[in-house]
Tab-separated table of N, CA and C in Angstrom:
chain	number	residue	atom	x	y	z
A	1364	MET	N	-5.391	18.146	-0.333
A	1364	MET	CA	-6.669	17.137	-1.076
A	1364	MET	C	-7.305	17.409	0.454
A	1365	SER	N	-8.413	17.022	-0.005
A	1365	SER	CA	-9.872	17.274	1.005
A	1365	SER	C	-9.924	15.382	1.049
A	1366	GLN	N	-10.496	15.265	1.968
A	1366	GLN	CA	-10.584	13.724	2.670
A	1366	GLN	C	-11.629	13.089	1.609
A	1367	GLU	N	-11.870	13.587	1.187
A	1367	GLU	CA	-13.418	12.977	-0.373
A	1367	GLU	C	-12.746	13.064	-1.451
A	1368	GLN	N	-11.601	13.805	-1.730
A	1368	GLN	CA	-10.533	13.500	-2.761
A	1368	GLN	C	-9.598	12.613	-2.594
A	1369	ARG	N	-9.345	12.400	-1.391
A	1369	ARG	CA	-8.579	10.942	-0.839
A	1369	ARG	C	-9.303	9.578	-1.189
A	1370	LEU	N	-10.695	9.630	-0.491
A	1370	LEU	CA	-10.934	8.608	-0.819
A	1370	LEU	C	-12.137	8.146	-2.105
A	1371	LEU	N	-11.491	9.422	-3.200
A	1371	LEU	CA	-11.905	9.278	-4.638
A	1371	LEU	C	-10.610	8.546	-5.381
A	1372	THR	N	-9.580	9.000	-4.384
A	1372	THR	CA	-8.264	8.552	-5.189
A	1372	THR	C	-8.186	7.141	-4.690
A	1373	LEU	N	-8.377	6.449	-3.972
A	1373	LEU	CA	-8.294	5.096	-3.215
A	1373	LEU	C	-9.738	4.330	-3.952
A	1374	ARG	N	-10.694	4.807	-4.041
A	1374	ARG	CA	-11.526	4.010	-5.296
A	1374	ARG	C	-10.933	4.090	-6.412
A	1375	ASP	N	-10.585	5.206	-6.755
A	1375	ASP	CA	-10.514	4.870	-8.922
A	1375	ASP	C	-8.741	3.450	-8.705
A	1376	ALA	N	-8.500	4.127	-7.666
A	1376	ALA	CA	-7.016	3.150	-7.804
A	1376	ALA	C	-7.201	1.517	-8.155
A	1377	VAL	N	-8.447	1.128	-6.930
A	1377	VAL	CA	-9.129	-0.238	-6.307
A	1377	VAL	C	-10.332	-0.681	-7.800
A	1378	LEU	N	-10.409	0.294	-8.469
A	1378	LEU	CA	-11.511	0.160	-9.660
A	1378	LEU	C	-10.873	0.026	-10.747
A	1379	ARG	N	-10.102	0.664	-11.133
A	1379	ARG	CA	-9.276	0.625	-12.604
A	1379	ARG	C	-8.628	-0.823	-12.863
A	1380	VAL	N	-9.237	-1.414	-14.066
A	1380	VAL	CA	-8.751	-2.865	-14.539
A	1380	VAL	C	-7.210	-2.561	-15.379
A	1381	GLY	N	-6.714	-3.388	-14.740
A	1381	GLY	CA	-5.269	-3.848	-14.714
A	1381	GLY	C	-4.066	-3.465	-13.730
A	1382	ARG	N	-3.036	-3.090	-14.279
A	1382	ARG	CA	-1.719	-2.855	-13.346
A	1382	ARG	C	-1.933	-0.923	-13.279
A	1383	HIS	N	-1.465	-0.544	-12.528
A	1383	HIS	CA	-0.947	0.964	-11.993
A	1383	HIS	C	-0.561	1.149	-10.962
A	1384	ALA	N	-0.282	2.257	-10.734
A	1384	ALA	CA	0.203	2.922	-9.744
A	1384	ALA	C	0.256	4.302	-9.242
A	1385	VAL	N	-0.445	4.653	-8.361
A	1385	VAL	CA	-0.926	5.799	-7.696
A	1385	VAL	C	-0.107	6.722	-6.540
A	1386	ASP	N	-0.024	8.042	-6.725
A	1386	ASP	CA	0.543	8.300	-5.503
A	1386	ASP	C	-0.644	9.130	-4.265
A	1387	TYR	N	-0.736	8.237	-3.245
A	1387	TYR	CA	-1.769	9.012	-2.045
A	1387	TYR	C	-1.032	9.525	-1.072
A	1388	GLY	N	-1.878	10.482	-0.817
A	1388	GLY	CA	-1.316	11.073	0.327
A	1388	GLY	C	-2.304	11.193	1.393
A	1389	ASN	N	-2.189	11.075	2.747
A	1389	ASN	CA	-3.030	11.197	3.706
A	1389	ASN	C	-3.119	12.293	4.744
A	1390	GLY	N	-2.910	13.331	4.299
A	1390	GLY	CA	-2.529	14.566	4.758
A	1390	GLY	C	-2.298	15.947	4.403
A	1391	THR	N	-2.529	16.828	5.214
A	1391	THR	CA	-3.097	18.073	4.679
A	1391	THR	C	-1.864	18.804	4.589
A	1392	ALA	N	-0.850	18.251	6.379
A	1392	ALA	CA	0.134	19.129	6.770
A	1392	ALA	C	1.296	19.872	5.532
A	1393	PRO	N	2.036	20.197	5.463
A	1393	PRO	CA	3.086	20.900	4.329
A	1393	PRO	C	4.343	19.545	4.303
A	1394	ASP	N	4.579	18.901	5.557
A	1394	ASP	CA	5.831	17.584	5.542
A	1394	ASP	C	4.482	16.464	5.315
A	1395	ALA	N	3.344	16.635	5.001
A	1395	ALA	CA	2.815	14.996	5.041
A	1395	ALA	C	3.586	14.165	3.816
A	1396	ARG	N	3.448	13.007	3.849
A	1396	ARG	CA	4.392	12.239	3.634
A	1396	ARG	C	3.176	11.614	2.165
A	1397	THR	N	3.235	10.994	1.396
A	1397	THR	CA	2.788	10.108	0.855
A	1397	THR	C	3.085	8.648	0.529
A	1398	ILE	N	2.787	7.806	0.001
A	1398	ILE	CA	3.018	6.288	-0.504
A	1398	ILE	C	2.803	5.952	-1.783
A	1399	THR	N	2.771	5.050	-2.681
A	1399	THR	CA	2.517	4.853	-3.798
A	1399	THR	C	1.755	3.317	-3.621
A	1400	LEU	N	0.584	3.357	-3.984
A	1400	LEU	CA	-0.560	2.591	-4.024
A	1400	LEU	C	0.074	2.015	-5.618
A	1401	ASN	N	0.613	0.522	-5.574
A	1401	ASN	CA	0.895	-0.521	-6.584
A	1401	ASN	C	-0.531	-1.364	-6.877
A	1402	THR	N	-1.376	-1.047	-8.216
A	1402	THR	CA	-2.593	-1.815	-7.629
A	1402	THR	C	-2.500	-2.687	-8.725
A	1403	TYR	N	-3.696	-3.714	-9.087
A	1403	TYR	CA	-3.633	-4.605	-9.943
A	1403	TYR	C	-5.276	-5.449	-9.772
A	1404	ARG	N	-6.404	-5.024	-10.697
A	1404	ARG	CA	-7.035	-5.448	-10.709
A	1404	ARG	C	-7.403	-6.254	-11.955
A	1405	PRO	N	-7.987	-7.392	-12.241
A	1405	PRO	CA	-8.252	-8.105	-13.239
A	1405	PRO	C	-9.731	-7.598	-13.850
A	1406	ALA	N	-9.904	-7.929	-15.143
A	1406	ALA	CA	-10.904	-7.758	-15.655
A	1406	ALA	C	-12.151	-8.326	-14.993
A	1407	HIS	N	-12.174	-9.706	-14.724
A	1407	HIS	CA	-13.384	-10.042	-14.243
A	1407	HIS	C	-13.498	-10.524	-12.872
A	1408	ALA	N	-12.813	-9.229	-11.824
A	1408	ALA	CA	-13.060	-8.844	-10.821
A	1408	ALA	C	-14.669	-8.308	-10.465
A	1409	THR	N	-14.818	-8.332	-9.692
A	1409	THR	CA	-16.094	-7.486	-9.478
A	1409	THR	C	-16.083	-6.613	-8.098
A	1410	ALA	N	-17.646	-5.810	-7.773
A	1410	ALA	CA	-17.592	-5.349	-6.654
A	1410	ALA	C	-17.278	-5.710	-5.281
A	1411	HIS	N	-17.471	-7.738	-5.302
A	1411	HIS	CA	-17.604	-8.516	-4.071
A	1411	HIS	C	-15.535	-9.202	-4.065
A	1412	SER	N	-15.497	-8.735	-5.109
A	1412	SER	CA	-13.699	-9.353	-5.321
A	1412	SER	C	-12.960	-9.302	-3.703
A	1413	PRO	N	-12.333	-10.174	-3.276
A	1413	PRO	CA	-11.919	-9.573	-2.157
A	1413	PRO	C	-10.527	-8.988	-2.370
A	1414	VAL	N	-9.958	-8.075	-1.559
A	1414	VAL	CA	-9.136	-7.265	-1.895
A	1414	VAL	C	-7.453	-7.340	-0.652
A	1415	VAL	N	-6.837	-7.844	-1.531
A	1415	VAL	CA	-5.578	-8.351	-0.523
A	1415	VAL	C	-4.479	-7.183	-0.773
A	1416	LEU	N	-4.320	-7.220	0.552
A	1416	LEU	CA	-2.870	-5.540	0.502
A	1416	LEU	C	-1.697	-6.259	1.171
A	1417	VAL	N	-1.223	-6.005	-0.029
A	1417	VAL	CA	0.506	-6.689	0.325
A	1417	VAL	C	1.656	-6.168	0.949
A	1418	GLN	N	2.262	-5.936	1.720
A	1418	GLN	CA	3.363	-5.125	2.391
A	1418	GLN	C	4.662	-5.399	1.725
A	1419	HIS	N	5.401	-4.727	1.330
A	1419	HIS	CA	6.829	-5.112	1.364
A	1419	HIS	C	7.417	-4.683	2.276
A	1420	GLY	N	8.643	-5.242	2.377
A	1420	GLY	CA	9.912	-5.261	3.495
A	1420	GLY	C	10.723	-4.475	3.114
A	1421	VAL	N	11.908	-4.415	4.019
A	1421	VAL	CA	12.779	-2.755	3.758
A	1421	VAL	C	13.155	-2.844	2.008
A	1422	MET	N	12.872	-3.445	1.461
A	1422	MET	CA	13.674	-3.492	-0.095
A	1422	MET	C	12.795	-2.536	-0.675
A	1423	ARG	N	11.624	-2.172	0.084
A	1423	ARG	CA	10.706	-1.015	-0.652
A	1423	ARG	C	10.136	-1.059	-1.780
A	1424	ASN	N	9.902	-2.310	-2.283
A	1424	ASN	CA	9.314	-3.174	-3.603
A	1424	ASN	C	8.071	-3.290	-3.811
A	1425	GLY	N	7.299	-2.298	-3.369
A	1425	GLY	CA	5.875	-2.983	-3.471
A	1425	GLY	C	5.513	-3.310	-5.003
A	1426	ASP	N	5.968	-2.532	-5.627
A	1426	ASP	CA	5.713	-3.254	-7.541
A	1426	ASP	C	5.966	-4.165	-7.595
A	1427	ASP	N	7.081	-4.905	-6.949
A	1427	ASP	CA	7.200	-6.516	-7.232
A	1427	ASP	C	6.720	-6.978	-6.788
A	1428	TYR	N	5.971	-6.908	-5.548
A	1428	TYR	CA	5.026	-7.888	-4.527
A	1428	TYR	C	3.613	-7.978	-5.242
A	1429	ARG	N	3.016	-6.855	-5.984
A	1429	ARG	CA	1.705	-6.454	-6.633
A	1429	ARG	C	2.029	-7.642	-8.214
A	1430	ASP	N	3.148	-7.536	-8.595
A	1430	ASP	CA	3.358	-8.164	-9.791
A	1430	ASP	C	3.401	-9.930	-9.548
A	1431	PHE	N	4.195	-10.603	-8.410
A	1431	PHE	CA	4.097	-11.312	-7.755
A	1431	PHE	C	3.060	-12.122	-7.458
A	1432	TRP	N	1.868	-11.064	-7.280
A	1432	TRP	CA	0.688	-11.760	-7.030
A	1432	TRP	C	-0.190	-11.729	-8.128
A	1433	MET	N	-0.054	-11.329	-9.395
A	1433	MET	CA	-0.921	-10.993	-10.184
A	1433	MET	C	-1.319	-12.067	-10.667
A	1434	PRO	N	-0.538	-13.443	-10.715
A	1434	PRO	CA	-1.429	-14.679	-11.322
A	1434	PRO	C	-2.435	-15.510	-10.673
A	1435	ALA	N	-2.315	-14.940	-9.270
A	1435	ALA	CA	-3.291	-15.337	-8.220
A	1435	ALA	C	-4.551	-14.296	-7.979
A	1436	ALA	N	-4.349	-13.158	-8.604
A	1436	ALA	CA	-5.571	-12.443	-8.948
A	1436	ALA	C	-5.939	-13.038	-9.951
A	1437	ASP	N	-5.512	-13.007	-10.928
A	1437	ASP	CA	-6.200	-13.569	-12.521
A	1437	ASP	C	-6.943	-14.752	-12.199
A	1438	GLU	N	-6.358	-15.566	-11.051
A	1438	GLU	CA	-7.112	-17.199	-11.120
A	1438	GLU	C	-7.890	-17.277	-10.201
A	1439	HIS	N	-8.086	-15.942	-9.177
A	1439	HIS	CA	-8.883	-15.759	-8.092
A	1439	HIS	C	-9.829	-14.768	-7.951
A	1440	GLY	N	-9.650	-14.195	-9.151
A	1440	GLY	CA	-10.690	-12.926	-9.000
A	1440	GLY	C	-10.411	-11.526	-7.998
A	1441	LEU	N	-9.132	-11.695	-7.580
A	1441	LEU	CA	-8.277	-10.753	-6.368
A	1441	LEU	C	-8.169	-9.510	-6.763
A	1442	VAL	N	-8.569	-8.511	-5.938
A	1442	VAL	CA	-7.899	-6.826	-6.196
A	1442	VAL	C	-7.062	-7.038	-5.621
A	1443	ILE	N	-5.637	-6.639	-6.154
A	1443	ILE	CA	-4.057	-6.408	-4.940
A	1443	ILE	C	-3.936	-4.642	-4.633
A	1444	ILE	N	-3.496	-4.295	-3.621
A	1444	ILE	CA	-2.740	-3.384	-3.471
A	1444	ILE	C	-1.884	-3.188	-2.586
A	1445	ALA	N	-0.292	-3.345	-3.329
A	1445	ALA	CA	0.571	-3.392	-2.372
A	1445	ALA	C	1.390	-2.196	-2.597
A	1446	PRO	N	1.233	-1.071	-0.900
A	1446	PRO	CA	2.184	-0.226	-0.859
A	1446	PRO	C	3.394	-0.079	-1.301
A	1447	THR	N	3.770	1.195	-1.487
A	1447	THR	CA	5.460	1.543	-1.314
A	1447	THR	C	5.391	2.439	-0.666
A	1448	PHE	N	6.484	2.574	0.304
A	1448	PHE	CA	6.752	3.515	1.480
A	1448	PHE	C	8.049	3.915	1.056
A	1449	SER	N	8.280	5.222	0.184
A	1449	SER	CA	9.642	5.203	-0.537
A	1449	SER	C	10.854	5.325	0.646
A	1450	ASN	N	12.209	5.463	0.258
A	1450	ASN	CA	13.061	5.753	0.764
A	1450	ASN	C	13.019	7.066	1.525
A	1451	GLU	N	12.435	8.052	0.049
A	1451	GLU	CA	13.023	9.160	0.138
A	1451	GLU	C	11.779	10.321	1.150
A	1452	GLN	N	10.541	9.099	1.363
A	1452	GLN	CA	9.668	10.212	2.142
A	1452	GLN	C	9.691	9.353	3.323
A	1453	TRP	N	10.225	8.282	3.730
A	1453	TRP	CA	10.199	7.236	5.071
A	1453	TRP	C	11.446	6.693	4.886
A	1454	PRO	N	11.958	7.304	5.541
A	1454	PRO	CA	14.057	7.048	5.270
A	1454	PRO	C	14.495	6.178	6.126
A	1455	ASP	N	13.769	5.709	7.391
A	1455	ASP	CA	14.056	4.377	8.112
A	1455	ASP	C	12.555	3.583	8.183
A	1456	VAL	N	13.507	2.165	8.583
A	1456	VAL	CA	12.493	0.948	8.690
A	1456	VAL	C	11.545	1.579	9.565
A	1457	VAL	N	11.723	2.158	10.502
A	1457	VAL	CA	10.813	2.575	11.857
A	1457	VAL	C	9.510	3.260	10.962
A	1458	GLY	N	9.876	3.980	10.363
A	1458	GLY	CA	8.697	5.013	9.476
A	1458	GLY	C	7.877	4.609	8.739
A	1459	GLN	N	8.028	2.895	8.284
A	1459	GLN	CA	6.800	2.559	7.830
A	1459	GLN	C	5.713	1.834	8.454
A	1460	ASP	N	6.550	1.810	9.649
A	1460	ASP	CA	5.210	1.566	10.719
A	1460	ASP	C	4.497	2.395	11.079
A	1461	ALA	N	3.752	3.395	10.303
A	1461	ALA	CA	3.459	4.291	10.804
A	1461	ALA	C	1.319	4.292	11.286
A	1462	ASP	N	0.948	4.889	12.364
A	1462	ASP	CA	-0.098	5.138	12.794
A	1462	ASP	C	-0.835	6.310	12.835
A	1463	ALA	N	-1.496	6.779	11.194
A	1463	ALA	CA	-2.397	7.659	11.235
A	1463	ALA	C	-0.999	9.193	11.255
A	1464	GLY	N	-0.010	8.677	10.513
A	1464	GLY	CA	1.111	9.585	10.339
A	1464	GLY	C	1.546	9.736	11.086
A	1465	ARG	N	1.688	9.085	12.283
A	1465	ARG	CA	2.483	9.547	13.559
A	1465	ARG	C	3.592	8.052	13.479
A	1466	VAL	N	4.907	8.186	13.343
A	1466	VAL	CA	5.777	6.689	13.826
A	1466	VAL	C	5.757	6.453	15.035
A	1467	ARG	N	5.610	5.075	15.258
A	1467	ARG	CA	5.504	4.475	16.291
A	1467	ARG	C	6.769	3.717	16.322
A	1468	ARG	N	7.493	3.787	17.584
A	1468	ARG	CA	8.833	2.867	17.834
A	1468	ARG	C	8.073	1.679	17.956
A	1469	PRO	N	8.565	0.344	17.842
A	1469	PRO	CA	8.134	-1.354	17.923
A	1469	PRO	C	8.498	-0.911	20.181
A	1470	PRO	N	7.991	-2.167	20.307
A	1470	PRO	CA	7.788	-2.032	22.067
A	1470	PRO	C	9.352	-2.891	21.769
A	1471	ARG	N	10.337	-3.377	22.841
A	1471	ARG	CA	11.323	-3.707	22.828
A	1471	ARG	C	11.077	-5.189	23.026
A	1472	SER	N	9.942	-5.512	23.235
A	1472	SER	CA	9.881	-7.346	22.933
A	1472	SER	C	9.257	-7.439	21.507
A	1473	ALA	N	8.783	-6.799	20.707
A	1473	ALA	CA	8.010	-6.578	19.366
A	1473	ALA	C	9.507	-7.667	18.863
A	1474	GLY	N	8.750	-8.678	18.014
A	1474	GLY	CA	9.789	-9.395	17.111
A	1474	GLY	C	9.655	-8.979	15.348
A	1475	PRO	N	9.830	-9.800	14.810
A	1475	PRO	CA	9.883	-9.456	13.010
A	1475	PRO	C	8.822	-8.844	12.804
A	1476	ALA	N	7.294	-9.192	13.079
A	1476	ALA	CA	6.214	-9.019	12.928
A	1476	ALA	C	5.883	-7.422	13.306
A	1477	HIS	N	6.497	-6.886	13.973
A	1477	HIS	CA	6.271	-5.378	14.648
A	1477	HIS	C	7.306	-4.275	14.087
A	1478	GLY	N	7.287	-3.419	13.336
A	1478	GLY	CA	8.446	-2.339	13.156
A	1478	GLY	C	9.307	-2.682	12.523
A	1479	THR	N	9.404	-3.786	11.741
A	1479	THR	CA	10.455	-3.927	10.675
A	1479	THR	C	10.115	-3.850	9.661
A	1480	GLY	N	9.136	-3.727	8.930
A	1480	GLY	CA	8.211	-3.881	7.462
A	1480	GLY	C	8.416	-5.334	6.793
A	1481	THR	N	8.597	-6.010	7.765
A	1481	THR	CA	8.812	-7.248	6.757
A	1481	THR	C	7.854	-8.142	7.710
A	1482	GLY	N	6.874	-8.023	8.644
A	1482	GLY	CA	6.156	-8.914	9.165
A	1482	GLY	C	4.668	-8.879	8.790
A	1483	ALA	N	3.704	-9.375	8.923
A	1483	ALA	CA	2.373	-9.716	8.666
A	1483	ALA	C	2.012	-7.987	9.580
A	1484	LEU	N	0.676	-7.708	8.533
A	1484	LEU	CA	-0.047	-6.002	9.160
A	1484	LEU	C	-0.833	-6.421	10.184
């Protein structure tokens, strides 16, 4: 998939009204991994609506996180994106903390917000 196609996939994922799940890949290598973008956009959201990126923890349940945020999205006109890093393609917790497709190990001093999949981005 070309860079342009990947950007179109992202655009389409956040512009569609309602609750959706879209597979997204950001690489062309044979071993490139994908994530699922669980999205929600209320009908009254506009091009200026805030986008909220909600990251799941080690339970890998981005769809549940998206669903949890749907009432707030409806009330405040938010667009929700909650990616899921599947256990099949991201087999360990460290694999969730990727930077441009390269797995990073957290520094020894890192607390729960770094490398565990449970902290803030």
